[in-house]
PDB file of C-alpha atoms and ligand atoms in Angstrom:
ATOM      1  CA  MET Y   1     107.939  40.913 121.595  1.00 68.00           C
ATOM      2  CA  SER Y   2     108.828  44.077 123.441  1.00 77.00           C
ATOM      3  CA  ALA Y   3     106.481  47.061 123.325  1.00 94.00           C
ATOM      4  CA  LEU Y   4     107.406  50.231 121.449  1.00 97.00           C
ATOM      5  CA  ILE Y   5     107.213  52.172 124.719  1.00 98.00           C
ATOM      6  CA  GLU Y   6     107.165  50.687 128.175  1.00 98.00           C
ATOM      7  CA  PHE Y   7     107.077  52.370 131.587  1.00 98.00           C
ATOM      8  CA  ARG Y   8     107.756  49.999 134.480  1.00 97.00           C
ATOM      9  CA  SER Y   9     107.447  50.899 138.176  1.00 98.00           C
ATOM     10  CA  PHE Y  10     108.127  54.433 137.042  1.00 97.00           C
ATOM     11  CA  ASN Y  11     108.377  57.124 139.730  1.00 97.00           C
ATOM     12  CA  LYS Y  12     108.868  60.864 139.538  1.00 97.00           C
ATOM     13  CA  PHE Y  13     109.109  63.404 142.350  1.00 97.00           C
ATOM     14  CA  PHE Y  14     109.132  67.165 142.394  1.00 96.00           C
ATOM     15  CA  GLY Y  15     110.925  67.769 145.687  1.00 93.00           C
ATOM     16  CA  GLU Y  16     108.916  65.894 148.293  1.00 93.00           C
ATOM     17  CA  GLN Y  17     105.844  65.516 146.099  1.00 95.00           C
ATOM     18  CA  GLN Y  18     105.496  62.248 144.210  1.00 97.00           C
ATOM     19  CA  VAL Y  19     103.840  63.120 140.894  1.00 98.00           C
ATOM     20  CA  LEU Y  20     104.194  59.742 139.149  1.00 98.00           C
ATOM     21  CA  ASP Y  21     103.672  56.711 141.326  1.00 98.00           C
ATOM     22  CA  GLN Y  22     104.574  53.195 140.155  1.00 97.00           C
ATOM     23  CA  VAL Y  23     103.406  53.813 136.617  1.00 98.00           C
ATOM     24  CA  ASP Y  24     103.247  50.706 134.419  1.00 98.00           C
ATOM     25  CA  LEU Y  25     102.275  51.389 130.829  1.00 98.00           C
ATOM     26  CA  ARG Y  26     102.916  49.461 127.607  1.00 98.00           C
ATOM     27  CA  VAL Y  27     102.302  51.071 124.244  1.00 98.00           C
ATOM     28  CA  GLU Y  28     102.449  48.932 121.124  1.00 97.00           C
ATOM     29  CA  SER Y  29     103.395  50.296 117.732  1.00 97.00           C
ATOM     30  CA  GLY Y  30     100.333  51.802 116.017  1.00 97.00           C
ATOM     31  CA  GLU Y  31      98.313  52.207 119.201  1.00 98.00           C
ATOM     32  CA  VAL Y  32      96.416  55.395 119.988  1.00 98.00           C
ATOM     33  CA  ILE Y  33      96.423  56.042 123.730  1.00 98.00           C
ATOM     34  CA  VAL Y  34      94.371  58.824 125.280  1.00 98.00           C
ATOM     35  CA  ILE Y  35      95.429  59.846 128.780  1.00 98.00           C
ATOM     36  CA  LEU Y  36      92.672  61.329 130.916  1.00 98.00           C
ATOM     37  CA  GLY Y  37      92.527  62.506 134.504  1.00 97.00           C
ATOM     38  CA  PRO Y  38      91.938  65.509 136.751  1.00 96.00           C
ATOM     39  CA  SER Y  39      94.193  68.551 136.683  1.00 96.00           C
ATOM     40  CA  GLY Y  40      97.515  67.939 138.402  1.00 97.00           C
ATOM     41  CA  CYS Y  41      97.341  64.130 138.208  1.00 97.00           C
ATOM     42  CA  GLY Y  42     100.578  63.915 136.229  1.00 98.00           C
ATOM     43  CA  LYS Y  43      99.519  63.629 132.554  1.00 98.00           C
ATOM     44  CA  SER Y  44     101.903  66.284 131.234  1.00 97.00           C
ATOM     45  CA  THR Y  45     104.724  65.061 133.426  1.00 98.00           C
ATOM     46  CA  LEU Y  46     104.326  61.542 132.028  1.00 98.00           C
ATOM     47  CA  LEU Y  47     104.620  62.805 128.435  1.00 97.00           C
ATOM     48  CA  ARG Y  48     107.488  65.116 129.343  1.00 97.00           C
ATOM     49  CA  CYS Y  49     109.461  62.217 130.852  1.00 97.00           C
ATOM     50  CA  LEU Y  50     109.080  60.335 127.588  1.00 96.00           C
ATOM     51  CA  ASN Y  51     110.599  63.262 125.758  1.00 93.00           C
ATOM     52  CA  GLY Y  52     113.431  63.855 128.223  1.00 93.00           C
ATOM     53  CA  LEU Y  53     112.025  67.191 129.384  1.00 94.00           C
ATOM     54  CA  GLU Y  54     111.762  65.812 132.921  1.00 95.00           C
ATOM     55  CA  VAL Y  55     114.073  63.388 134.656  1.00 92.00           C
ATOM     56  CA  ALA Y  56     112.604  60.321 136.338  1.00 89.00           C
ATOM     57  CA  HIS Y  57     113.412  59.303 139.868  1.00 90.00           C
ATOM     58  CA  SER Y  58     113.325  55.509 139.504  1.00 94.00           C
ATOM     59  CA  GLY Y  59     111.939  52.639 137.491  1.00 97.00           C
ATOM     60  CA  SER Y  60     112.372  51.865 133.835  1.00 97.00           C
ATOM     61  CA  LEU Y  61     111.325  53.457 130.571  1.00 97.00           C
ATOM     62  CA  THR Y  62     112.153  51.746 127.303  1.00 97.00           C
ATOM     63  CA  PHE Y  63     111.679  52.893 123.732  1.00 97.00           C
ATOM     64  CA  ASN Y  64     112.235  50.230 121.056  1.00 96.00           C
ATOM     65  CA  GLY Y  65     113.697  48.072 123.797  1.00 95.00           C
ATOM     66  CA  ARG Y  66     116.289  50.709 124.717  1.00 95.00           C
ATOM     67  CA  GLU Y  67     116.415  51.993 128.304  1.00 96.00           C
ATOM     68  CA  LEU Y  68     115.962  55.770 128.232  1.00 96.00           C
ATOM     69  CA  LEU Y  69     116.767  56.327 131.903  1.00 95.00           C
ATOM     70  CA  ASP Y  70     120.395  55.336 131.327  1.00 93.00           C
ATOM     71  CA  LYS Y  71     122.794  58.222 131.753  1.00 91.00           C
ATOM     72  CA  GLY Y  72     124.135  57.947 128.211  1.00 93.00           C
ATOM     73  CA  THR Y  73     120.764  58.515 126.475  1.00 95.00           C
ATOM     74  CA  ASP Y  74     121.025  60.948 123.578  1.00 95.00           C
ATOM     75  CA  TRP Y  75     117.770  62.870 124.056  1.00 95.00           C
ATOM     76  CA  ARG Y  76     118.367  64.932 120.949  1.00 93.00           C
ATOM     77  CA  ASP Y  77     118.198  61.713 118.986  1.00 94.00           C
ATOM     78  CA  VAL Y  78     115.183  60.387 120.921  1.00 96.00           C
ATOM     79  CA  ARG Y  79     113.284  63.654 120.360  1.00 94.00           C
ATOM     80  CA  GLN Y  80     113.573  63.179 116.613  1.00 94.00           C
ATOM     81  CA  GLN Y  81     111.742  59.897 117.023  1.00 97.00           C
ATOM     82  CA  ILE Y  82     109.254  61.024 119.649  1.00 97.00           C
ATOM     83  CA  GLY Y  83     107.690  64.289 118.486  1.00 96.00           C
ATOM     84  CA  MET Y  84     105.744  66.443 120.933  1.00 96.00           C
ATOM     85  CA  VAL Y  85     103.203  69.211 120.422  1.00 97.00           C
ATOM     86  CA  PHE Y  86     101.973  71.370 123.302  1.00 94.00           C
ATOM     87  CA  GLN Y  87      99.166  73.789 123.989  1.00 93.00           C
ATOM     88  CA  SER Y  88     101.364  76.715 122.887  1.00 91.00           C
ATOM     89  CA  TYR Y  89     102.914  76.290 119.479  1.00 86.00           C
ATOM     90  CA  HIS Y  90     106.093  78.412 119.758  1.00 91.00           C
ATOM     91  CA  LEU Y  91     106.655  79.101 116.082  1.00 96.00           C
ATOM     92  CA  PHE Y  92     109.483  81.543 115.383  1.00 97.00           C
ATOM     93  CA  PRO Y  93     107.746  84.858 114.576  1.00 97.00           C
ATOM     94  CA  HIS Y  94     110.468  86.160 112.229  1.00 97.00           C
ATOM     95  CA  MET Y  95     110.471  83.021 110.055  1.00 98.00           C
ATOM     96  CA  SER Y  96     108.007  81.955 107.377  1.00 98.00           C
ATOM     97  CA  VAL Y  97     105.862  78.866 107.846  1.00 98.00           C
ATOM     98  CA  LEU Y  98     108.123  76.841 105.557  1.00 98.00           C
ATOM     99  CA  ASP Y  99     111.320  77.994 107.294  1.00 98.00           C
ATOM    100  CA  ASN Y 100     109.820  77.123 110.682  1.00 98.00           C
ATOM    101  CA  ILE Y 101     109.050  73.620 109.447  1.00 98.00           C
ATOM    102  CA  LEU Y 102     112.415  73.111 107.738  1.00 98.00           C
ATOM    103  CA  LEU Y 103     114.548  74.209 110.682  1.00 97.00           C
ATOM    104  CA  GLY Y 104     114.699  70.738 112.302  1.00 96.00           C
ATOM    105  CA  PRO Y 105     115.054  68.692 109.100  1.00 97.00           C
ATOM    106  CA  LEU Y 106     117.868  70.936 107.785  1.00 98.00           C
ATOM    107  CA  LYS Y 107     119.754  71.973 110.941  1.00 96.00           C
ATOM    108  CA  VAL Y 108     119.283  68.912 113.146  1.00 95.00           C
ATOM    109  CA  GLN Y 109     118.821  66.122 110.626  1.00 96.00           C
ATOM    110  CA  LYS Y 110     121.121  67.679 107.985  1.00 97.00           C
ATOM    111  CA  ARG Y 111     118.787  66.681 105.182  1.00 98.00           C
ATOM    112  CA  GLU Y 112     118.777  67.897 101.593  1.00 98.00           C
ATOM    113  CA  ARG Y 113     116.769  71.108 101.293  1.00 98.00           C
ATOM    114  CA  ARG Y 114     114.849  69.947  98.238  1.00 98.00           C
ATOM    115  CA  GLU Y 115     113.832  66.610  99.690  1.00 98.00           C
ATOM    116  CA  ALA Y 116     112.823  68.142 103.048  1.00 98.00           C
ATOM    117  CA  ARG Y 117     110.899  70.921 101.298  1.00 98.00           C
ATOM    118  CA  GLU Y 118     108.957  68.402  99.244  1.00 98.00           C
ATOM    119  CA  GLN Y 119     107.939  66.579 102.390  1.00 98.00           C
ATOM    120  CA  ALA Y 120     107.051  69.838 104.155  1.00 98.00           C
ATOM    121  CA  GLU Y 121     104.832  70.874 101.254  1.00 98.00           C
ATOM    122  CA  ALA Y 122     103.132  67.497 101.132  1.00 97.00           C
ATOM    123  CA  LEU Y 123     102.394  67.726 104.857  1.00 97.00           C
ATOM    124  CA  LEU Y 124     101.142  71.304 104.507  1.00 97.00           C
ATOM    125  CA  ALA Y 125      98.819  70.192 101.729  1.00 97.00           C
ATOM    126  CA  ARG Y 126      97.561  67.417 103.925  1.00 95.00           C
ATOM    127  CA  VAL Y 127      96.550  69.832 106.708  1.00 95.00           C
ATOM    128  CA  GLY Y 128      95.058  72.240 104.158  1.00 95.00           C
ATOM    129  CA  LEU Y 129      97.680  74.970 104.552  1.00 97.00           C
ATOM    130  CA  LEU Y 130      99.925  74.729 101.509  1.00 98.00           C
ATOM    131  CA  ASP Y 131      98.889  78.225 100.453  1.00 98.00           C
ATOM    132  CA  LYS Y 132     100.284  79.570 103.741  1.00 98.00           C
ATOM    133  CA  ARG Y 133     103.839  78.298 103.228  1.00 98.00           C
ATOM    134  CA  ASP Y 134     105.297  81.804 102.803  1.00 98.00           C
ATOM    135  CA  ALA Y 135     103.143  83.465 105.479  1.00 98.00           C
ATOM    136  CA  PHE Y 136     104.485  84.481 108.869  1.00 98.00           C
ATOM    137  CA  PRO Y 137     102.977  83.041 112.059  1.00 97.00           C
ATOM    138  CA  ARG Y 138     101.287  86.352 113.039  1.00 96.00           C
ATOM    139  CA  GLN Y 139      99.278  86.188 109.815  1.00 97.00           C
ATOM    140  CA  LEU Y 140      97.697  82.882 110.854  1.00 97.00           C
ATOM    141  CA  SER Y 141      94.894  81.949 113.225  1.00 95.00           C
ATOM    142  CA  GLY Y 142      95.617  79.940 116.361  1.00 94.00           C
ATOM    143  CA  GLY Y 143      94.229  76.795 114.750  1.00 95.00           C
ATOM    144  CA  GLN Y 144      96.379  77.300 111.673  1.00 96.00           C
ATOM    145  CA  GLN Y 145      99.496  77.887 113.788  1.00 96.00           C
ATOM    146  CA  GLN Y 146      98.797  74.737 115.750  1.00 96.00           C
ATOM    147  CA  ARG Y 147      98.464  72.715 112.522  1.00 97.00           C
ATOM    148  CA  ILE Y 148     101.817  74.170 111.409  1.00 97.00           C
ATOM    149  CA  ALA Y 149     103.336  73.110 114.742  1.00 97.00           C
ATOM    150  CA  ILE Y 150     102.069  69.574 114.102  1.00 97.00           C
ATOM    151  CA  VAL Y 151     103.532  69.595 110.583  1.00 98.00           C
ATOM    152  CA  ARG Y 152     106.849  70.883 111.970  1.00 97.00           C
ATOM    153  CA  SER Y 153     106.991  67.887 114.273  1.00 97.00           C
ATOM    154  CA  LEU Y 154     105.834  65.384 111.620  1.00 97.00           C
ATOM    155  CA  CYS Y 155     108.469  66.601 109.164  1.00 98.00           C
ATOM    156  CA  MET Y 156     111.128  65.026 111.420  1.00 97.00           C
ATOM    157  CA  ASN Y 157     109.534  61.620 110.647  1.00 97.00           C
ATOM    158  CA  PRO Y 158     108.982  60.602 114.266  1.00 97.00           C
ATOM    159  CA  GLN Y 159     107.822  57.100 115.198  1.00 97.00           C
ATOM    160  CA  VAL Y 160     105.532  58.448 117.903  1.00 98.00           C
ATOM    161  CA  MET Y 161     103.688  61.715 118.452  1.00 98.00           C
ATOM    162  CA  LEU Y 162     102.774  63.113 121.872  1.00 98.00           C
ATOM    163  CA  PHE Y 163      99.974  65.675 122.024  1.00 98.00           C
ATOM    164  CA  ASP Y 164      99.458  67.604 125.266  1.00 97.00           C
ATOM    165  CA  GLU Y 165      96.159  69.530 125.225  1.00 96.00           C
ATOM    166  CA  VAL Y 166      96.918  70.947 121.802  1.00 96.00           C
ATOM    167  CA  THR Y 167      93.448  72.466 121.441  1.00 95.00           C
ATOM    168  CA  ALA Y 168      93.129  73.888 124.965  1.00 93.00           C
ATOM    169  CA  ALA Y 169      94.087  77.455 123.974  1.00 91.00           C
ATOM    170  CA  LEU Y 170      92.068  77.560 120.755  1.00 93.00           C
ATOM    171  CA  ASP Y 171      88.734  79.191 120.029  1.00 91.00           C
ATOM    172  CA  PRO Y 172      86.027  76.514 119.721  1.00 89.00           C
ATOM    173  CA  GLU Y 173      85.657  76.917 115.959  1.00 88.00           C
ATOM    174  CA  MET Y 174      89.346  76.080 115.472  1.00 92.00           C
ATOM    175  CA  VAL Y 175      89.392  73.013 117.669  1.00 95.00           C
ATOM    176  CA  LYS Y 176      87.820  70.737 115.079  1.00 94.00           C
ATOM    177  CA  GLU Y 177      90.340  71.449 112.319  1.00 94.00           C
ATOM    178  CA  VAL Y 178      93.208  70.484 114.633  1.00 95.00           C
ATOM    179  CA  LEU Y 179      91.483  67.361 115.979  1.00 96.00           C
ATOM    180  CA  GLN Y 180      90.789  66.233 112.412  1.00 95.00           C
ATOM    181  CA  VAL Y 181      94.519  66.335 111.659  1.00 96.00           C
ATOM    182  CA  ILE Y 182      95.241  64.147 114.685  1.00 97.00           C
ATOM    183  CA  GLN Y 183      92.431  61.779 113.745  1.00 96.00           C
ATOM    184  CA  GLY Y 184      93.987  61.442 110.276  1.00 96.00           C
ATOM    185  CA  LEU Y 185      97.312  60.427 111.829  1.00 97.00           C
ATOM    186  CA  ALA Y 186      95.521  57.848 113.964  1.00 97.00           C
ATOM    187  CA  ARG Y 187      93.802  56.448 110.893  1.00 96.00           C
ATOM    188  CA  ASP Y 188      97.167  56.130 109.153  1.00 95.00           C
ATOM    189  CA  GLY Y 189      98.371  53.901 111.972  1.00 96.00           C
ATOM    190  CA  MET Y 190     100.748  56.281 113.693  1.00 97.00           C
ATOM    191  CA  THR Y 191     101.492  55.644 117.375  1.00 98.00           C
ATOM    192  CA  LEU Y 192      99.970  58.484 119.383  1.00 98.00           C
ATOM    193  CA  LEU Y 193      99.791  59.461 123.049  1.00 98.00           C
ATOM    194  CA  ILE Y 194      97.180  62.144 123.507  1.00 98.00           C
ATOM    195  CA  VAL Y 195      96.225  64.221 126.541  1.00 98.00           C
ATOM    196  CA  THR Y 196      92.947  66.004 125.930  1.00 96.00           C
ATOM    197  CA  HIS Y 197      89.839  67.329 127.596  1.00 93.00           C
ATOM    198  CA  GLU Y 198      87.768  66.788 124.452  1.00 94.00           C
ATOM    199  CA  MET Y 199      85.802  63.732 125.530  1.00 94.00           C
ATOM    200  CA  ALA Y 200      83.955  63.087 122.265  1.00 93.00           C
ATOM    201  CA  PHE Y 201      87.265  63.165 120.420  1.00 95.00           C
ATOM    202  CA  ALA Y 202      88.899  60.913 123.026  1.00 96.00           C
ATOM    203  CA  ARG Y 203      86.162  58.376 122.616  1.00 95.00           C
ATOM    204  CA  ALA Y 204      86.354  58.453 118.835  1.00 95.00           C
ATOM    205  CA  VAL Y 205      90.127  58.288 118.438  1.00 96.00           C
ATOM    206  CA  ALA Y 206      91.415  56.102 121.294  1.00 97.00           C
ATOM    207  CA  ASP Y 207      92.293  52.430 121.079  1.00 97.00           C
ATOM    208  CA  ARG Y 208      92.782  52.584 124.833  1.00 98.00           C
ATOM    209  CA  VAL Y 209      91.999  55.136 127.521  1.00 98.00           C
ATOM    210  CA  VAL Y 210      94.480  55.465 130.370  1.00 98.00           C
ATOM    211  CA  PHE Y 211      92.900  57.151 133.380  1.00 98.00           C
ATOM    212  CA  MET Y 212      95.227  58.695 135.950  1.00 98.00           C
ATOM    213  CA  ASP Y 213      94.625  60.058 139.411  1.00 97.00           C
ATOM    214  CA  ALA Y 214      97.205  61.474 141.834  1.00 97.00           C
ATOM    215  CA  GLY Y 215     100.167  60.182 139.831  1.00 98.00           C
ATOM    216  CA  ARG Y 216      98.849  56.652 139.392  1.00 98.00           C
ATOM    217  CA  ILE Y 217      97.230  54.848 136.511  1.00 98.00           C
ATOM    218  CA  VAL Y 218      93.991  53.662 138.061  1.00 97.00           C
ATOM    219  CA  GLU Y 219      92.263  52.291 134.990  1.00 97.00           C
ATOM    220  CA  GLN Y 220      93.104  51.329 131.395  1.00 97.00           C
ATOM    221  CA  ASN Y 221      90.372  50.191 129.053  1.00 97.00           C
ATOM    222  CA  PRO Y 222      89.073  50.483 125.509  1.00 97.00           C
ATOM    223  CA  PRO Y 223      86.915  53.623 125.145  1.00 96.00           C
ATOM    224  CA  GLU Y 224      83.684  51.600 124.770  1.00 95.00           C
ATOM    225  CA  ILE Y 225      84.230  50.297 128.282  1.00 96.00           C
ATOM    226  CA  PHE Y 226      85.797  53.350 129.881  1.00 96.00           C
ATOM    227  CA  PHE Y 227      83.068  55.770 128.840  1.00 95.00           C
ATOM    228  CA  THR Y 228      80.073  53.538 129.458  1.00 94.00           C
ATOM    229  CA  ASN Y 229      81.182  51.394 132.347  1.00 94.00           C
ATOM    230  CA  PRO Y 230      84.152  52.911 134.220  1.00 95.00           C
ATOM    231  CA  GLN Y 231      85.564  50.449 136.708  1.00 94.00           C
ATOM    232  CA  THR Y 232      86.593  52.825 139.494  1.00 95.00           C
ATOM    233  CA  ALA Y 233      84.705  55.415 141.535  1.00 95.00           C
ATOM    234  CA  ARG Y 234      87.350  58.032 140.631  1.00 96.00           C
ATOM    235  CA  ALA Y 235      86.787  57.543 136.918  1.00 96.00           C
ATOM    236  CA  GLN Y 236      83.020  57.699 137.418  1.00 95.00           C
ATOM    237  CA  GLN Y 237      83.328  61.014 139.286  1.00 94.00           C
ATOM    238  CA  PHE Y 238      85.631  62.376 136.608  1.00 95.00           C
ATOM    239  CA  LEU Y 239      83.243  61.470 133.798  1.00 95.00           C
ATOM    240  CA  GLU Y 240      80.231  62.895 135.618  1.00 92.00           C
ATOM    241  CA  LYS Y 241      81.818  66.350 135.420  1.00 87.00           C
ATOM    242  CA  PHE Y 242      81.861  66.100 131.655  1.00 83.00           C
ATOM    243  CA  SER Y 243      78.317  64.876 131.263  1.00 68.00           C
ATOM    244  CA  PHE Y 244      76.987  67.687 133.483  1.00 52.00           C
ATOM    245  CA  VAL Y 245      75.880  69.933 130.646  1.00 49.00           C
ATOM    246  CA  GLU Y 246      74.168  67.138 128.731  1.00 48.00           C
ATOM    247  CA  THR Y 247      72.239  65.927 131.766  1.00 46.00           C
ATOM    248  CA  LEU Y 248      70.835  69.346 132.753  1.00 50.00           C
ATOM    249  CA  PRO Y 249      67.045  69.222 132.577  1.00 52.00           C
ATOM    250  CA  LYS Y 250      65.820  70.600 129.297  1.00 52.00           C
ATOM    251  CA  LYS Y 251      63.988  73.897 129.548  1.00 53.00           C
ATOM    252  CA  ALA Y 252      60.294  73.771 128.798  1.00 52.00           C
ATOM    253  CA  PRO Y 253      60.107  76.629 126.321  1.00 50.00           C
ATOM    254  CA  GLU Y 254      56.274  76.788 126.230  1.00 52.00           C
ATOM    255  CA  LYS Y 255      56.100  77.418 129.964  1.00 49.00           C
ATOM    256  CA  GLU Y 256      58.747  80.129 129.713  1.00 47.00           C
ATOM    257  CA  LEU Y 257      56.668  81.836 127.021  1.00 51.00           C
ATOM    258  CA  GLU Y 258      53.462  81.631 129.038  1.00 52.00           C
ATOM    259  CA  ARG Y 259      55.033  83.567 131.860  1.00 49.00           C
ATOM    260  CA  LEU Y 260      55.983  86.498 129.632  1.00 46.00           C
TER     261      LEU Y 260
HETATM  262  N1  ATP N   1     108.285  71.942 137.314  1.00 76.65           N
HETATM  263  C1  ATP N   1     107.540  71.580 138.362  1.00 76.65           C
HETATM  264  N2  ATP N   1     107.969  71.793 139.628  1.00 76.65           N
HETATM  265  C2  ATP N   1     107.245  71.397 140.696  1.00 76.65           C
HETATM  266  N3  ATP N   1     106.059  70.763 140.600  1.00 76.65           N
HETATM  267  C3  ATP N   1     105.577  70.523 139.374  1.00 76.65           C
HETATM  268  C4  ATP N   1     106.289  70.922 138.199  1.00 76.65           C
HETATM  269  N4  ATP N   1     105.558  70.555 137.119  1.00 76.65           N
HETATM  270  C5  ATP N   1     104.450  69.966 137.604  1.00 76.65           C
HETATM  271  N5  ATP N   1     104.459  69.939 138.949  1.00 76.65           N
HETATM  272  C6  ATP N   1     103.429  69.333 139.809  1.00 76.65           C
HETATM  273  O1  ATP N   1     103.292  67.981 139.434  1.00 76.65           O
HETATM  274  C7  ATP N   1     101.930  67.575 139.465  1.00 76.65           C
HETATM  275  C8  ATP N   1     101.536  67.020 138.102  1.00 76.65           C
HETATM  276  O2  ATP N   1     101.556  68.066 137.159  1.00 76.65           O
HETATM  277  P1  ATP N   1     101.171  67.851 135.643  1.00 76.65           P
HETATM  278  O3  ATP N   1     101.446  69.135 134.958  1.00 76.65           O
HETATM  279  O4  ATP N   1     101.849  66.645 135.130  1.00 76.65           O
HETATM  280  O5  ATP N   1      99.609  67.589 135.750  1.00 76.65           O
HETATM  281  P2  ATP N   1      98.521  67.438 134.594  1.00 76.65           P
HETATM  282  O6  ATP N   1      97.819  66.155 134.841  1.00 76.65           O
HETATM  283  O7  ATP N   1      99.172  67.629 133.272  1.00 76.65           O
HETATM  284  O8  ATP N   1      97.512  68.639 134.931  1.00 76.65           O
HETATM  285  P3  ATP N   1      96.669  69.584 133.921  1.00 76.65           P
HETATM  286  O9  ATP N   1      95.473  68.795 133.487  1.00 76.65           O
HETATM  287  O10 ATP N   1      96.274  70.745 134.782  1.00 76.65           O
HETATM  288  O11 ATP N   1      97.560  69.975 132.795  1.00 76.65           O
HETATM  289  C9  ATP N   1     101.140  68.786 139.893  1.00 76.65           C
HETATM  290  O12 ATP N   1     100.884  68.692 141.259  1.00 76.65           O
HETATM  291  C10 ATP N   1     102.056  69.938 139.601  1.00 76.65           C
HETATM  292  O13 ATP N   1     101.827  71.004 140.475  1.00 76.65           O
HETATM  293 MG1   MG N   2      98.988  69.072 131.776  1.00 76.65          MG
END
């Protein structure tokens, strides 16, 4: 059976620079993939190619068995099935929460207002923000706006969701509420591709970790293996950066006090 998403020998250049290098990646329906790797390794570019925001140079990329790199691909249609949420949420400031969410379902999908509104309200309730349906984006916290952005994407009924560092711009106390929403989607069996720097979350949510370096996938493993026994030196170095704080020697508070 063919995978839901499959990159094969996939290459992408920006000018002379090759930013994706012979990428081979299969994603089955219902899988939760977390993509990790150092800054500039190509994580965002990989997601953006899947959403038609970047054009590939060569190789193959299929979605439901359909080749997306063909010239005739209707990206507007694909984007309804592959939702994407970024670090910045880009809600329209002059529109209420509900109108922001309903824009795609009504204008793009031409759905019935009542039916779409019912779904929007159910999704808002699910992320704990039903009472904010008539608020404007400026009246909401960053974490609330990001949850609205997720609802806006979900309300198009996509088959897959792509998340690119959706908590990177948020204050620490708002990160958890957004990650919990994503974890709920994972639990429901939705297919997710997630780029994040939240390692504890990555470990908890991933079925498989894809580690990239310099445009290549260098390692793919279940989180139990990736985080405890990374197979490549590059992955080991990458993980060491994240464990730095935890491995600092603990202060001996008694000694500190004695010196005072
Ligand atoms: N529009 C662009 N034009 C030229 N080069 C680009 C463009 N977008 C990205 N790049 C380059 O492509 C490479 C991969 O970038 P990408 O944004 O995919 O990395 P990333 O893994 O998402 O990094 P980060 O963790 O910092 O978000 C980088 O070297 C970057 O400078
Ligand atoms: Mg990025």
